[in-house]
Amino acid sequence: MSIQRINAMIIRYMYVWFRSIERFMWSFGWPFLDLIIWGITSSYLQKQSITSFSIVTFILGGVIFWNILWRAQNEMSVNFLEEAWNHNLINIFSSPLKISEYLISAIILNLIKLIVTVTTLTVSAFVLYKFNFYTTFGWHIPFLLINLLLIGWSAGIFINALLLRYGWSLSELAWAIVFVLQPFSCVFYPREALPVWAQKISLILPSSYVFEEMRSILFSGNINWFNLYLSFGLNLVYLVLSIKFFYYMYDRARDLGKLVKLN
């Protein structure tokens, strides 16, 4: 594994990021707009509510954590699609760059962008709505964060594997997949609010346990560590399977000449 090749890929993507208004909007604009819309909505609901519980805290916490998962998956897939749009996939995969190096560089770049996005959201939430994300969730943040990142990366790698094999016909999944998962992730409501059949689906989604514990912190200040351990275990299984699936689909796409068609 070459650190130099990994750094080269990161620098390439950073250069594209800084020069693209579309990528700027994905990292800053849309998450910020999401925060504004939900912030105004929750502020209004809070004023109409007679409960002492902070609806603003409840909603904005969900928005920020959801954006972490969404950006983790979306950036992973869009970076891959961008190489296809620029007819550069063949150049990358015919170079000495290994698949593992490509995936590591994508994850590192993903982390860099997420730091910027999360900082933007948390600072904006504090300035606009006096919601302090860091004091609200405190030292629990890293444990919630890592689980959301892992499920996002797993989903992103899985989508990229499908794109390798089946091409542009599945490109919409790069944007749609997490929104298909959102109802079962219980972002803004408990698992018990779902129909029984949907509850069964949510049980195999690591993200549902994270959002359940997010609400537990807000309601009681406590956390059920078993749920986070279970989420982490599921995440490891999905991450390993998605990486193996990516390798398999890459080999299939190469043997069938799909890389040239996607390029």
XYZ file of C-alpha atoms in Angstrom:
263
model
C 0.000 0.000 0.000
C 1.389 3.385 -1.033
C 0.796 6.498 1.099
C 1.954 8.586 -1.853
C -0.778 7.238 -4.137
C -3.411 7.733 -1.438
C -2.270 11.345 -0.945
C -2.378 11.922 -4.699
C -6.018 10.829 -4.857
C -6.951 13.016 -1.882
C -5.260 16.065 -3.433
C -7.032 15.415 -6.732
C -10.458 15.311 -5.080
C -9.713 18.340 -2.909
C -8.787 20.315 -6.025
C -12.103 19.391 -7.660
C -13.994 20.211 -4.452
C -12.606 23.729 -4.163
C -13.294 24.552 -7.826
C -16.836 23.182 -8.101
C -19.844 25.231 -6.993
C -21.964 22.066 -7.115
C -19.671 20.262 -4.677
C -19.640 23.360 -2.479
C -23.432 23.261 -2.305
C -23.424 19.548 -1.444
C -21.005 20.116 1.428
C -22.255 23.478 2.721
C -25.362 24.811 1.002
C -27.873 21.969 1.150
C -27.027 20.848 4.708
C -27.259 24.501 5.821
C -30.612 24.938 4.062
C -31.827 21.719 5.678
C -30.884 23.120 9.076
C -32.660 26.421 8.387
C -35.903 24.763 7.281
C -36.050 22.334 10.194
C -34.911 25.009 12.638
C -37.734 27.358 11.656
C -40.239 24.500 11.731
C -39.184 23.265 15.167
C -39.070 26.820 16.566
C -42.645 27.361 15.430
C -43.787 24.041 16.906
C -42.047 24.869 20.170
C -43.956 28.153 20.450
C -47.252 26.343 19.844
C -46.448 23.583 22.331
C -47.202 23.639 26.034
C -44.562 21.037 26.866
C -41.301 22.027 28.524
C -39.376 19.603 26.317
C -37.283 21.366 23.675
C -38.583 20.398 20.251
C -35.806 22.486 18.696
C -33.141 20.379 20.401
C -34.895 17.176 19.371
C -35.254 18.152 15.695
C -31.887 19.854 15.179
C -30.029 16.959 16.805
C -31.697 14.610 14.338
C -30.943 16.903 11.395
C -27.239 17.167 12.215
C -26.764 13.454 12.850
C -28.758 12.572 9.728
C -26.612 14.881 7.602
C -23.529 13.065 8.882
C -24.877 9.739 7.612
C -26.124 11.244 4.355
C -22.867 13.052 3.562
C -20.796 9.960 4.417
C -22.700 7.911 1.836
C -23.296 10.580 -0.782
C -19.721 11.860 -0.956
C -18.442 8.315 -1.329
C -20.734 7.663 -4.292
C -20.523 11.081 -5.955
C -16.712 11.010 -5.996
C -16.944 7.732 -7.880
C -19.554 9.099 -10.283
C -17.428 12.168 -10.883
C -14.622 9.985 -12.173
C -17.097 8.378 -14.576
C -18.462 11.768 -15.664
C -14.911 12.931 -16.388
C -14.096 9.683 -18.263
C -11.328 8.984 -15.772
C -12.253 5.576 -14.333
C -10.121 3.680 -16.825
C -7.139 5.897 -16.011
C -7.539 5.281 -12.291
C -8.076 1.532 -12.402
C -5.384 0.941 -15.023
C -2.836 2.819 -12.893
C -0.755 1.226 -10.092
C -3.416 2.460 -7.651
C -4.828 -0.461 -5.670
C -8.500 -0.846 -4.816
C -7.641 -0.605 -1.121
C -5.752 2.655 -1.720
C -8.678 4.067 -3.671
C -11.124 3.215 -0.870
C -8.846 4.586 1.859
C -8.333 7.867 -0.005
C -12.109 8.175 -0.492
C -12.723 7.627 3.231
C -10.064 10.155 4.282
C -11.459 12.768 1.903
C -14.925 11.962 3.215
C -13.771 12.686 6.764
C -12.225 16.009 5.752
C -15.440 17.150 4.099
C -17.563 15.933 6.997
C -15.519 17.964 9.464
C -16.281 21.069 7.412
C -19.970 20.197 7.033
C -20.511 19.340 10.702
C -18.667 22.467 11.824
C -20.881 24.573 9.550
C -24.052 22.951 10.882
C -23.159 23.059 14.564
C -21.956 26.674 14.468
C -25.055 27.713 12.501
C -27.333 25.861 14.936
C -25.751 27.678 17.868
C -25.808 31.131 16.245
C -29.340 30.879 14.854
C -31.132 28.729 17.436
C -28.859 28.715 20.503
C -28.522 24.947 20.177
C -25.137 23.739 21.425
C -24.628 20.359 19.799
C -21.435 19.597 21.712
C -22.692 20.276 25.232
C -26.017 18.570 24.503
C -24.492 15.242 23.481
C -21.081 15.671 25.124
C -18.715 12.717 25.211
C -21.309 10.478 23.577
C -20.731 12.171 20.207
C -17.785 9.996 19.023
C -19.711 6.775 19.710
C -22.768 7.988 17.815
C -20.652 9.494 15.055
C -18.553 6.434 14.217
C -21.643 4.275 13.765
C -23.229 6.776 11.382
C -20.013 7.089 9.389
C -19.660 3.324 9.048
C -23.180 2.780 7.746
C -22.723 5.701 5.336
C -19.445 4.326 4.013
C -20.867 0.820 3.688
C -23.838 2.102 1.697
C -21.574 4.253 -0.487
C -19.185 1.416 -1.291
C -22.126 -0.901 -1.992
C -23.631 1.610 -4.457
C -20.255 2.090 -6.153
C -19.984 -1.671 -6.610
C -23.396 -1.757 -8.293
C -22.403 1.147 -10.543
C -19.269 -0.715 -11.604
C -21.295 -3.679 -12.756
C -24.577 -2.185 -13.961
C -23.568 1.328 -14.998
C -25.619 4.494 -15.308
C -28.991 2.803 -14.913
C -28.418 2.728 -11.145
C -26.780 6.141 -10.743
C -29.876 7.586 -9.050
C -29.177 5.296 -6.089
C -26.214 7.516 -5.202
C -28.745 10.117 -4.034
C -31.757 7.979 -3.200
C -30.410 5.106 -1.096
C -30.198 6.886 2.270
C -33.648 8.411 1.828
C -35.015 4.923 1.266
C -33.396 3.944 4.564
C -34.473 7.090 6.440
C -38.014 5.967 7.399
C -36.561 2.803 8.946
C -33.720 4.666 10.680
C -36.154 6.325 13.116
C -34.510 9.736 12.817
C -37.381 11.799 14.249
C -39.555 9.179 15.942
C -39.118 5.999 18.027
C -39.105 2.540 16.503
C -42.457 1.814 18.155
C -44.079 4.421 15.896
C -43.411 2.251 12.844
C -45.713 -0.521 11.612
C -44.670 -3.957 12.820
C -43.211 -4.967 9.452
C -41.172 -1.755 9.311
C -39.900 -2.288 12.862
C -38.400 -5.595 11.757
C -36.505 -3.834 8.968
C -35.270 -1.140 11.345
C -33.784 -3.795 13.630
C -31.172 -4.679 10.997
C -30.241 -1.039 10.343
C -27.382 0.217 12.546
C -28.605 3.792 12.126
C -31.882 3.069 13.936
C -30.012 2.221 17.141
C -28.001 5.438 16.925
C -31.075 7.652 16.640
C -32.837 5.725 19.396
C -29.908 6.454 21.697
C -29.750 10.073 20.547
C -33.291 10.508 21.849
C -32.438 8.608 25.013
C -29.684 11.127 25.739
C -32.093 14.024 25.197
C -34.881 12.515 27.291
C -32.964 11.010 30.200
C -29.266 11.753 29.771
C -28.601 8.001 29.719
C -27.535 5.667 26.947
C -28.026 1.957 26.342
C -24.537 0.794 25.416
C -25.794 -2.553 24.202
C -27.623 -0.792 21.364
C -24.461 1.026 20.300
C -22.406 -2.180 20.499
C -25.044 -3.923 18.400
C -24.990 -1.048 15.907
C -21.200 -1.216 15.714
C -21.262 -4.985 15.198
C -23.787 -4.699 12.377
C -21.719 -1.910 10.849
C -18.570 -4.021 10.808
C -20.428 -6.862 9.106
C -21.912 -4.533 6.477
C -18.605 -2.750 5.878
C -16.699 -5.999 5.316
C -19.449 -7.332 3.049
C -19.608 -4.094 1.036
C -15.835 -4.074 0.490
C -15.838 -7.724 -0.581
C -18.778 -6.964 -2.863
C -16.871 -4.045 -4.390
C -13.871 -6.279 -5.146
C -16.158 -8.906 -6.655
C -18.047 -6.424 -8.832
C -14.800 -4.799 -9.930
C -13.489 -8.161 -11.142
C -16.789 -8.882 -12.906
C -16.894 -5.446 -14.527
C -13.307 -5.793 -15.713
C -13.922 -9.251 -17.169
C -17.095 -8.108 -18.954
C -15.636 -4.829 -20.213
C -18.096 -2.763 -18.161
C -15.456 -0.255 -17.069
C -15.069 0.967 -20.637
C -18.843 1.360 -21.037
C -19.202 3.212 -17.726
C -16.276 5.413 -18.649
